[in-house]
Tab-separated table of C-alpha atoms in Angstrom:
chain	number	residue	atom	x	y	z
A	1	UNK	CA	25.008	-19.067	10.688
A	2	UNK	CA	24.695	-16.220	13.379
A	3	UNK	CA	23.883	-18.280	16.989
A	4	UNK	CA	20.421	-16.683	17.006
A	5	UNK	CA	19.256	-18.995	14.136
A	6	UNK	CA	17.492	-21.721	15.235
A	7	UNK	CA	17.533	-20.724	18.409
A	8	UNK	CA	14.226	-18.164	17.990
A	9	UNK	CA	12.088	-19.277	16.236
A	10	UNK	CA	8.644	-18.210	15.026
A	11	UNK	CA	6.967	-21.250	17.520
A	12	UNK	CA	8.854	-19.414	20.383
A	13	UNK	CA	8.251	-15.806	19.559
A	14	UNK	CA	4.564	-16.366	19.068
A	15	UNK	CA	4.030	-18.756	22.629
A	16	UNK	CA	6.785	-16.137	23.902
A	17	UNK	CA	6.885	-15.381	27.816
A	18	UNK	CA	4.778	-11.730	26.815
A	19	UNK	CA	2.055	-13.435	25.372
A	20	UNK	CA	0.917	-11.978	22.314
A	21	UNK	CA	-2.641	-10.855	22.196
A	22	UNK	CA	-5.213	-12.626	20.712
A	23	UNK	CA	-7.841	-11.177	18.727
A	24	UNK	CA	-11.260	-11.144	20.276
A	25	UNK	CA	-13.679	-13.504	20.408
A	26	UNK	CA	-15.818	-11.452	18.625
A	27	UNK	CA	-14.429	-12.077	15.278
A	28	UNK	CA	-14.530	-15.777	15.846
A	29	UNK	CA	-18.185	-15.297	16.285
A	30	UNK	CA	-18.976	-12.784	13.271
A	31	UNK	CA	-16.721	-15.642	11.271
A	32	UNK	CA	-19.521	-18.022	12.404
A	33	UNK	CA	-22.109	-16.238	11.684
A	34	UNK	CA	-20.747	-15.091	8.369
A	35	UNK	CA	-20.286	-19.015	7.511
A	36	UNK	CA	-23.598	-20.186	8.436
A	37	UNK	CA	-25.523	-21.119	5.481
A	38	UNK	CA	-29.002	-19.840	7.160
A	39	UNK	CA	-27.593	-16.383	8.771
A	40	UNK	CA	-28.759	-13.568	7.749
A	41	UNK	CA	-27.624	-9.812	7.053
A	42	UNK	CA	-29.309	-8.731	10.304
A	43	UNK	CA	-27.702	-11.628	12.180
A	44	UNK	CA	-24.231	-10.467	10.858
A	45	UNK	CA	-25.377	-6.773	11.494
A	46	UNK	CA	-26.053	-7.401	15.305
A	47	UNK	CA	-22.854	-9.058	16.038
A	48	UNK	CA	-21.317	-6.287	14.519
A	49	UNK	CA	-23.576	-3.796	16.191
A	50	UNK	CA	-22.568	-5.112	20.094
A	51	UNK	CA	-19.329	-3.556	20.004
A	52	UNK	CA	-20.067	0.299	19.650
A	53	UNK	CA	-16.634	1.499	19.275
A	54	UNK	CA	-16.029	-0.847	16.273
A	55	UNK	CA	-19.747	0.026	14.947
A	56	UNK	CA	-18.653	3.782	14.864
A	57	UNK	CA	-15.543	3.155	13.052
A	58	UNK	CA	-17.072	1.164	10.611
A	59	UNK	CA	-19.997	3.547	10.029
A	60	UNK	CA	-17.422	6.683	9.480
A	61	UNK	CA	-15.297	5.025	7.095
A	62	UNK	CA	-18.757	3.719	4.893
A	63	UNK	CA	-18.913	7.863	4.952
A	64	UNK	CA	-15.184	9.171	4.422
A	65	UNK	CA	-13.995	9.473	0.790
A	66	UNK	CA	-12.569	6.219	1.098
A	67	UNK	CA	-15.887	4.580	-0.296
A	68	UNK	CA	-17.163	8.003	-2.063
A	69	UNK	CA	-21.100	6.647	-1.604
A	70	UNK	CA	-23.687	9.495	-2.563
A	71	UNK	CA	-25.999	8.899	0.261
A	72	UNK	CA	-25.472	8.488	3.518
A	73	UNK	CA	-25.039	4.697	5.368
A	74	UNK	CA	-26.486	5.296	8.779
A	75	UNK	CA	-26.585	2.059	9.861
A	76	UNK	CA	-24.303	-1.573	10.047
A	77	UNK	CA	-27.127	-2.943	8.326
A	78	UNK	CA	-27.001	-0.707	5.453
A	79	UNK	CA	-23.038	-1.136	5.243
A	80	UNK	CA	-23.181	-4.505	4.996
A	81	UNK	CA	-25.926	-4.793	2.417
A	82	UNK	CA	-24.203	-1.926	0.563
A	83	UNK	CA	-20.339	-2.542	1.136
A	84	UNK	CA	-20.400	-6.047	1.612
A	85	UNK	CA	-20.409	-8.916	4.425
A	86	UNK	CA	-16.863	-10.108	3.795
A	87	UNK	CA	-15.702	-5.990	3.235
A	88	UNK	CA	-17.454	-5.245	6.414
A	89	UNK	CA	-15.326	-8.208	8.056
A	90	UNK	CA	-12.413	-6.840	7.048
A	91	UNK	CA	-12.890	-3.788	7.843
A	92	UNK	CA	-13.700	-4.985	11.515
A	93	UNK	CA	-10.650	-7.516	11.481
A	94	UNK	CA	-8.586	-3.760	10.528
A	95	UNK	CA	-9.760	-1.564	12.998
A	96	UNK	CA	-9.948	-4.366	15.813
A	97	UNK	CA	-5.841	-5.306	15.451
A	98	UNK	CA	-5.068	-1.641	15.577
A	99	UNK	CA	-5.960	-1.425	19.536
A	100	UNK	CA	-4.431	-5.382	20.543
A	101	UNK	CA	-0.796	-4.732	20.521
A	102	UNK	CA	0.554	-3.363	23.786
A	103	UNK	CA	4.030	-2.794	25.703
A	104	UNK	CA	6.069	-1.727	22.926
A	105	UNK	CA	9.339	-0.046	24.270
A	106	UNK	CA	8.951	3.077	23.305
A	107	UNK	CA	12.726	3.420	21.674
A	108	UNK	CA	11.874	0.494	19.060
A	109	UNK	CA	8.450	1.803	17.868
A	110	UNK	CA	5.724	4.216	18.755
A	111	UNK	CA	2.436	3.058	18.148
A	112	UNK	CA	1.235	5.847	16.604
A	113	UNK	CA	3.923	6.062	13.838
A	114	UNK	CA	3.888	2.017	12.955
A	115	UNK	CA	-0.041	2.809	12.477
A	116	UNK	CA	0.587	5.642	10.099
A	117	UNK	CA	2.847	3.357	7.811
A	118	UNK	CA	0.763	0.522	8.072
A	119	UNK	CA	-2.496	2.919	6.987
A	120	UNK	CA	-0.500	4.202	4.701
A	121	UNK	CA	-0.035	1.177	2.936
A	122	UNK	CA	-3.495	-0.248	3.418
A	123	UNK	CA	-4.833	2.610	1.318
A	124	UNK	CA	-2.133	2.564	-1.109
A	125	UNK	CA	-2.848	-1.090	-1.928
A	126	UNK	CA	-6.463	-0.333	-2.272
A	127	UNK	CA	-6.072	2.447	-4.255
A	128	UNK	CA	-3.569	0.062	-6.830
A	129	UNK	CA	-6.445	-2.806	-6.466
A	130	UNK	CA	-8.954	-0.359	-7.675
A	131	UNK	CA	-7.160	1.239	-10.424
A	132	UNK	CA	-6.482	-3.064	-11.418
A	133	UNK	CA	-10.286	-3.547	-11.294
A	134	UNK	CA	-9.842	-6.048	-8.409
A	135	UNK	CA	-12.578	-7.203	-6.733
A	136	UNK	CA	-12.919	-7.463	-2.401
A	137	UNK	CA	-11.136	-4.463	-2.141
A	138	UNK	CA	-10.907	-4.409	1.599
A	139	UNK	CA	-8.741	-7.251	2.178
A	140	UNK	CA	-5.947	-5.157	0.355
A	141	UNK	CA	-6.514	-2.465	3.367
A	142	UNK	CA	-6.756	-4.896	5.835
A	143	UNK	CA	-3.401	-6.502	4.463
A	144	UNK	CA	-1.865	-3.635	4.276
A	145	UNK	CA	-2.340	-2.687	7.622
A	146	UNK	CA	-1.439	-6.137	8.796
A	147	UNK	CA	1.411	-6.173	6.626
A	148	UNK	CA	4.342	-5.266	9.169
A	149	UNK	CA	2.412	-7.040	12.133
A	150	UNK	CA	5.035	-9.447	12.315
A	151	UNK	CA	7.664	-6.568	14.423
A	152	UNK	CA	5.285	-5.711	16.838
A	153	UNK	CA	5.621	-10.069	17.974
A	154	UNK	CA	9.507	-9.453	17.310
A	155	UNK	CA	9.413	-5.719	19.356
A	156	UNK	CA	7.403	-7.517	21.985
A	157	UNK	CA	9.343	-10.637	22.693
A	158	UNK	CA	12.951	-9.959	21.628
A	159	UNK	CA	13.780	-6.294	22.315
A	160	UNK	CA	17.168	-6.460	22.770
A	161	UNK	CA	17.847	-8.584	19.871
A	162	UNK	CA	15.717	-6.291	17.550
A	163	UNK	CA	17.396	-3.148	19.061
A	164	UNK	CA	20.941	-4.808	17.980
A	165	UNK	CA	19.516	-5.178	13.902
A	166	UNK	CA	18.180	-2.004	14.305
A	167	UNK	CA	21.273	-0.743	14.966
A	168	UNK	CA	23.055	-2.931	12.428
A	169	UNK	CA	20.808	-2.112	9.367
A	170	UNK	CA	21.470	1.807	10.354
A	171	UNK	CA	25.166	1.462	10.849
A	172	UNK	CA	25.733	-0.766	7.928
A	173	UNK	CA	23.069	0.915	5.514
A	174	UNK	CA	20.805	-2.779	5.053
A	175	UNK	CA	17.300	-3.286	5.058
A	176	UNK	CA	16.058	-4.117	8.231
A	177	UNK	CA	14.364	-6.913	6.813
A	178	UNK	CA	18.060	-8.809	5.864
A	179	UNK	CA	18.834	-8.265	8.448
A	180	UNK	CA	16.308	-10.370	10.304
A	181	UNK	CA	16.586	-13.333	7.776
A	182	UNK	CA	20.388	-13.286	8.379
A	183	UNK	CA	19.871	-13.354	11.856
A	184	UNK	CA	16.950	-14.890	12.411
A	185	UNK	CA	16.583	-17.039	9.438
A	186	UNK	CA	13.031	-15.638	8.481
A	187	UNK	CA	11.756	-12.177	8.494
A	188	UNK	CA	8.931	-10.381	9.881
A	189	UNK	CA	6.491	-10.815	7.406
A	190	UNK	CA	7.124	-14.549	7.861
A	191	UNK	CA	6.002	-13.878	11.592
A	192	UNK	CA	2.960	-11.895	11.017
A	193	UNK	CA	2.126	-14.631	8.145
A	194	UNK	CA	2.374	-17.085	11.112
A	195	UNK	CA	0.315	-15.305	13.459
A	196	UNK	CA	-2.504	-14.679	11.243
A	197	UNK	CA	-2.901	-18.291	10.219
A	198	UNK	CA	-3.118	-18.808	13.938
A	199	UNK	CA	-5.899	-16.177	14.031
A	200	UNK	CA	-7.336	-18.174	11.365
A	201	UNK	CA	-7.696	-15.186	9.113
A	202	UNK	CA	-8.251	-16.130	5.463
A	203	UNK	CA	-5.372	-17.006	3.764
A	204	UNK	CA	-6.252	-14.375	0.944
A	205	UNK	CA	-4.390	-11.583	3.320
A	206	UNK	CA	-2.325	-13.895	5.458
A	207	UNK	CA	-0.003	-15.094	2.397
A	208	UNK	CA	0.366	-11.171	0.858
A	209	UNK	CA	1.704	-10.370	4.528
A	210	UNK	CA	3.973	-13.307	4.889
A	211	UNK	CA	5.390	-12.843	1.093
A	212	UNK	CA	5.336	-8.772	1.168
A	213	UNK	CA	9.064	-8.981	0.743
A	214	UNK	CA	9.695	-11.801	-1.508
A	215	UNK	CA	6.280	-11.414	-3.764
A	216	UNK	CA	7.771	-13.866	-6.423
A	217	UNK	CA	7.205	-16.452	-3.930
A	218	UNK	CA	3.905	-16.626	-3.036
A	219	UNK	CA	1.924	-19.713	-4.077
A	220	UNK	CA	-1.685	-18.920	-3.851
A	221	UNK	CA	-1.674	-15.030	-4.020
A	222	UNK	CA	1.182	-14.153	-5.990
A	223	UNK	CA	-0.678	-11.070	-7.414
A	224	UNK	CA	-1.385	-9.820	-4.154
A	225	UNK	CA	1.666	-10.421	-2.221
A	226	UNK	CA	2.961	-8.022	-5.778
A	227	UNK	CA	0.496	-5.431	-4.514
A	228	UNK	CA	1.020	-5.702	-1.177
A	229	UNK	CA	5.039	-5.689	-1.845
A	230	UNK	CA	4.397	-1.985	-4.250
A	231	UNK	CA	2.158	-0.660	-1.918
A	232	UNK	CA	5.191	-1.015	1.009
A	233	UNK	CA	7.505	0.797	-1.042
A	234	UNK	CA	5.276	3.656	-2.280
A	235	UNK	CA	4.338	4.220	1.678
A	236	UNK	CA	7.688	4.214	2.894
A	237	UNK	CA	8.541	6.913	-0.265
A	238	UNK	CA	5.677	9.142	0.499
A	239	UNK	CA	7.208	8.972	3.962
A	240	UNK	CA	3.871	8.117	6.373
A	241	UNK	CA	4.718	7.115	10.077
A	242	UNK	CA	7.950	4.521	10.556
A	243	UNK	CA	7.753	1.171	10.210
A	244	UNK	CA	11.535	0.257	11.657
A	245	UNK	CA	13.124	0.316	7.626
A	246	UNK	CA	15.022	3.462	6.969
A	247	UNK	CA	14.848	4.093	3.781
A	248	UNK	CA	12.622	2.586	0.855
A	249	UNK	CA	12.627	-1.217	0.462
A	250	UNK	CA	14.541	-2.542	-2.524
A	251	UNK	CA	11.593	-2.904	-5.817
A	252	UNK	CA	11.397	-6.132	-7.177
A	253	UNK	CA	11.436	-5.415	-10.724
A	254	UNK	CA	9.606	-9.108	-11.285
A	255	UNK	CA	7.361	-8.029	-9.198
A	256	UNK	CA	6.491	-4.982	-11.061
A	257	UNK	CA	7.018	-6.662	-14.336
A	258	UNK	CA	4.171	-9.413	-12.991
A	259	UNK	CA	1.569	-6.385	-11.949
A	260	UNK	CA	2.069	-4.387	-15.520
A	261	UNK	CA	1.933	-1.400	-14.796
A	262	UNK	CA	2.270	2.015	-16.080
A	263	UNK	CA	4.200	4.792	-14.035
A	264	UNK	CA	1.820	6.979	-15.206
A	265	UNK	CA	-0.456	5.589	-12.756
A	266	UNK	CA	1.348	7.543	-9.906
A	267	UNK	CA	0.679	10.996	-10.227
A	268	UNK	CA	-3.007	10.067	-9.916
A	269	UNK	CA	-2.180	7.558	-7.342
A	270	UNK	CA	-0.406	9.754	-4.987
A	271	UNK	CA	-2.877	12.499	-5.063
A	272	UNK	CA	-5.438	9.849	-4.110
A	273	UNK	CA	-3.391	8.569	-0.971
A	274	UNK	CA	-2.873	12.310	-0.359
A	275	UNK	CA	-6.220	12.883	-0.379
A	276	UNK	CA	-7.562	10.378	1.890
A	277	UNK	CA	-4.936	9.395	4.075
A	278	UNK	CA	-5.055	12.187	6.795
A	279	UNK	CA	-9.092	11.795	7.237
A	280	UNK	CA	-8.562	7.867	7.069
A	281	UNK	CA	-5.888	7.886	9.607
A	282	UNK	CA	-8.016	10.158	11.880
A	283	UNK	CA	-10.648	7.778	12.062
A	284	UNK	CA	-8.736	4.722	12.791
A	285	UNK	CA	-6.662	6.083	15.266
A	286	UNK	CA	-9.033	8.609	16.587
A	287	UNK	CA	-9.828	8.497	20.376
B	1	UNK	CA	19.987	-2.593	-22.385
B	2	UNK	CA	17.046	-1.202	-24.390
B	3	UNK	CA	17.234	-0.546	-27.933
B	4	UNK	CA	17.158	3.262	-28.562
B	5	UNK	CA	14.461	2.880	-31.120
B	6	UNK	CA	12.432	1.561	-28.032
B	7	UNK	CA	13.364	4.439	-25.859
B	8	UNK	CA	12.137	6.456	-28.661
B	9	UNK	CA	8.685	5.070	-28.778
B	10	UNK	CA	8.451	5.371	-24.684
B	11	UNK	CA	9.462	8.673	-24.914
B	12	UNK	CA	6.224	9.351	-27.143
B	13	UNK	CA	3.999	8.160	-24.757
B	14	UNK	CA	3.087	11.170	-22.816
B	15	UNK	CA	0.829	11.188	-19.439
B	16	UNK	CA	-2.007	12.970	-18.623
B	17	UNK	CA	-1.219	15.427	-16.594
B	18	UNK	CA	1.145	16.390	-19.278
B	19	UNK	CA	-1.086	16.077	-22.508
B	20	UNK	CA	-2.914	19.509	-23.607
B	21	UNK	CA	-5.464	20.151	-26.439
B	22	UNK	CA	-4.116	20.981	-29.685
B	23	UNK	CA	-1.434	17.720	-29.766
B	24	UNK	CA	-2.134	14.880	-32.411
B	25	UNK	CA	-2.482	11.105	-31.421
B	26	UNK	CA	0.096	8.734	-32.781
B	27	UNK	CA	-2.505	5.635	-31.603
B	28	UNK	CA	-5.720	5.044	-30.796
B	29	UNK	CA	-6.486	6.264	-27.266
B	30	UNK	CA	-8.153	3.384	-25.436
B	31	UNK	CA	-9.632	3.032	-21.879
B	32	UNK	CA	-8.670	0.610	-19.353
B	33	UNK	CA	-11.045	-2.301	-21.027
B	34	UNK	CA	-9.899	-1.449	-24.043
B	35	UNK	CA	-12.602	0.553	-25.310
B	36	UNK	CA	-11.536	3.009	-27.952
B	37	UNK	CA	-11.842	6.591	-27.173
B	38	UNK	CA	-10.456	8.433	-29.618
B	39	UNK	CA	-8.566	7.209	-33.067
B	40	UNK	CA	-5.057	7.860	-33.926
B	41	UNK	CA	-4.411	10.977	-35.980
B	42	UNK	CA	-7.350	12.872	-33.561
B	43	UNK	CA	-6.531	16.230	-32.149
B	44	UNK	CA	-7.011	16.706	-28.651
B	45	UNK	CA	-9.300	19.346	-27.166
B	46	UNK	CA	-10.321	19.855	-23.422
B	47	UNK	CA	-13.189	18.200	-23.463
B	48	UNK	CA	-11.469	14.770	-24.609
B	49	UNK	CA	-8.857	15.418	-22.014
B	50	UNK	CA	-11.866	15.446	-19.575
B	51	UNK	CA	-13.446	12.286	-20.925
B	52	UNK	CA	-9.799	10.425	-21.279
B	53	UNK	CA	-9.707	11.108	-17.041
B	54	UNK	CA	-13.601	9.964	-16.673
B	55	UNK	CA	-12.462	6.928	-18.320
B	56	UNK	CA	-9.081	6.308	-16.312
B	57	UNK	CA	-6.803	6.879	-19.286
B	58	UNK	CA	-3.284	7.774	-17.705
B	59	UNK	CA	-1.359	8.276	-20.760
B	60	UNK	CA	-1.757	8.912	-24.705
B	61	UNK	CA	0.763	8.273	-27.142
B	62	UNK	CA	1.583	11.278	-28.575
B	63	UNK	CA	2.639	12.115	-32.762
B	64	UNK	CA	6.431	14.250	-31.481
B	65	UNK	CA	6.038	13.292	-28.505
B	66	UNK	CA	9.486	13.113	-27.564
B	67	UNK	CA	10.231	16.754	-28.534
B	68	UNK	CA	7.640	17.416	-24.979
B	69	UNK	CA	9.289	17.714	-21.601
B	70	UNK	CA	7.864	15.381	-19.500
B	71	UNK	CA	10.772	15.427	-17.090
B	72	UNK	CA	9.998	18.667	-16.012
B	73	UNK	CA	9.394	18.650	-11.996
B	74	UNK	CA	7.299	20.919	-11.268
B	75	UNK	CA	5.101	22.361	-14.088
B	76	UNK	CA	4.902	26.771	-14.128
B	77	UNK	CA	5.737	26.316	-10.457
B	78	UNK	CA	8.922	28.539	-9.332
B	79	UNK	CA	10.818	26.269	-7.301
B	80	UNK	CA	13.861	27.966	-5.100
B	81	UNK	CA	16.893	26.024	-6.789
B	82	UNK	CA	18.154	25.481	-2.812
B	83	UNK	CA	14.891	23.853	-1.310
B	84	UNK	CA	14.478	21.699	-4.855
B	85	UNK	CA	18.200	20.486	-4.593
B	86	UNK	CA	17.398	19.847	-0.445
B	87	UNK	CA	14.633	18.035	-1.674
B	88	UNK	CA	16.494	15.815	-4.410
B	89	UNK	CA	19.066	15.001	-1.836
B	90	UNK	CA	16.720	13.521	1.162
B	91	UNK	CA	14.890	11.347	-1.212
B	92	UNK	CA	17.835	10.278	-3.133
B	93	UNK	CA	18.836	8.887	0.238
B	94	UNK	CA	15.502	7.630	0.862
B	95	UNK	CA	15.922	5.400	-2.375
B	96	UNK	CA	19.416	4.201	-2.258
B	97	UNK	CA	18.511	1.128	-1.945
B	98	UNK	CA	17.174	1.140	-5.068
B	99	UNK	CA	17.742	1.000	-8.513
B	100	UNK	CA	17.119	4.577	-9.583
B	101	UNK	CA	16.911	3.875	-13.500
B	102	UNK	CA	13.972	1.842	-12.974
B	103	UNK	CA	10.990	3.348	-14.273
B	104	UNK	CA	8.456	3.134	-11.975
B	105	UNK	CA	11.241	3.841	-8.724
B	106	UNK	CA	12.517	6.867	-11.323
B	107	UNK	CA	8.829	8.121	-11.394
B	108	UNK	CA	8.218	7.491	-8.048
B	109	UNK	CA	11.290	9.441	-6.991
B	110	UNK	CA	10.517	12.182	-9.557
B	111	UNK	CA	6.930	12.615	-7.593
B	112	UNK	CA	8.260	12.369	-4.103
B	113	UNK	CA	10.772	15.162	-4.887
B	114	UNK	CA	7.822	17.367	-6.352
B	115	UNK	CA	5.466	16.308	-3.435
B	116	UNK	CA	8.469	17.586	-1.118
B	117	UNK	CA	8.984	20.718	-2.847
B	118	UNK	CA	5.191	21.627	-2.893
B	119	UNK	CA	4.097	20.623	1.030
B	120	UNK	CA	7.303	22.682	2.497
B	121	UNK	CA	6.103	25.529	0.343
């Protein structure tokens, strides 16, 4: 037992003495509105609609190859009648996260390149869901990009110690995420799993992110935590942004057995990512 | 270990990208719901190479299929031997945490080298 164990914990890092943000009101009230039995899509459309930034993003990616629609959606309304309430959700919760996280030392992580990995996965594990016929595609994006939220809580409130498994996973050639559940006795996904429970987002992407590295576990979503768990590796191969890992995570071949698949499915699959990843990224991040 | 016979038969199975008209089917060619497309002993032409894509078929297994290199890297492309073997070295680092003989990390790896190859062209 290393003397960190027990001594953080997830409690602490999460009530930490840098608070970590907390997501807007906002989504508490489009969750509301979403759950009331007598709200309609125009009720749902002007909550959406008060935030202009959000509304913009929302209304490119309904355009960008990512959805592939013939005509054009020109309004929230339309997206939400045509992609969906709970897609449209998701694809707020997504964009929303992306601009919360703050004060990252710059040696540990830039911003720009954790957003690029995490992108890169969100598509990746849409792309998979599609080519498995799943349905609610976007809460594969959104988990993917919530997937490695976990480090930002662990870059925020324990620098020092994260700089010192940094270090250790480079020098002695380990995945990063060992490393933390040696040291720490849980990893980040574990933290990010934690978080977005306390953000009260569905449990449908909170579980893949807690499980992304140990897929066989998951109870409830053991098919998406698989995803989720693919998706990470084939982002970290194709080499988008950094996430804090070094090389590619370690396959689970369970995992892979579980999601029966063909590797045939990633010449096609890469070419997608390829193809939609730099417009994707542009408008998420985009000024 | 895998029983050679079975290496055989998942040698036969040839995908997409590598199939071209002319080759015979070994099985029936089916789409992702399992809707037959085309019967086994069927010659391929381009237009049922074009439909098997329409209809998300990624591979077809393929009567001598083994004798077909589907290892090859980078198809007609000239690759300089120097950049290829730069490019097999970073991502055999990338992967070393990983069991290479796995199929779907040795595909993976097999793509990432070609992807590496073609962008730094």
């Amino acid at each position: 037992m290393s003397p960190e164990a027990g001594v953080v914990s997830i409690e602490t890092l999460l009530e930490g003495v840098s608070a970590v943000p907390s997501l807007p009101l906002f989504h508490a009230r489009l969750d509301e509105a979403i759950n009331h039995p007598r709200s309609s899509i125009a009720d749902i459309a002007k909550i959406i609609s008060e935030d202009q930034g959000l509304t913009a993003r929302i209304l490119k990616l309904a355009n960008s190859p990512l959805f592939g629609y013939y005509s054009r959606i020109d309004t929230i309304t339309q997206a939400v009648t045509i992609i969906g309430v709970q897609q449209v959700r998701d694809l707020a919760l997504a964009i929303s996260v992306m601009g919360l996280f703050e004060g990252i030392p710059e040696d540990l992580m830039t911003m720009e390149l954790f957003w690029k990995h995490s992108i890169a996965c969100g598509l990746t594990a849409r792309i998979l869901a599609t080519s498995q016929r799943e349905s609610n595609l976007e809460r594969f994006f959104v988990a993917g990009i919530l997937h490695d939220i976990g480090r930002l809580v662990m870059f925020i409130n324990i620098p020092d110690l994260c700089r010192e498994m940094l270090e250790m996973s480079r020098n002695e050639g380990r995945l990063l995420h060992e490393v933390e559940r040696e040291r720490l006795g849980f990893d980040h996904g574990d933290v990010g799993g934690v978080l977005l429970q306390r953000w009260k987002i569905p449990t449908r992407v909170a579980e893949p992110v807690e499980y992304h590295h140990r897929s066989m576990q998951a109870g409830q979503y053991p098919r998406e935590a698989c995803i989720l768990h693919l998706a990470d590796i084939i982002s970290h191969a194709l080499e988008f942004g950094a996430s804090g890992e070094a090389c590619v995570p370690t396959l689970d071949s369970r995992a892979w057995d579980r999601l029966a698949l063909s590797p045939n499915l990633f010449p096609s699959l890469v070419r997608e990512i390829d193809n939609q990843f730099a417009e994707t990224a542009s408008i998420l991040q985009g000024a | 270990m895998i029983p050679s016979e079975t290496v055989e038969r998942l040698m036969a199975i040839v995908p997409i990208d590598n199939l071209s008209a002319g080759m015979l089917l070994k099985s029936d060619v089916c789409d992702r719901s399992g809707r037959m497309l085309l019967p086994a002993g069927g010659e391929l032409t381009d237009r049922h190479l074009k439909i098997f894509r329409t209809w998300g078929v990624l591979e077809a297994d393929i009567a001598d299929g083994d004798n077909i290199e589907t290892a090859q890297i980078l198809a007609g492309v000239d690759v300089d031997p120097v950049r290829l073997a730069a490019a097999e070295e970073a991502v055999k680092r990338l992967f070393r945490l990983n069991d290479r003989e796995h199929p779907a990390i040795k595909e993976l790896m097999r793509l990432c080298i070609a992807r590496k190859v073609s962008h730094e062209s």
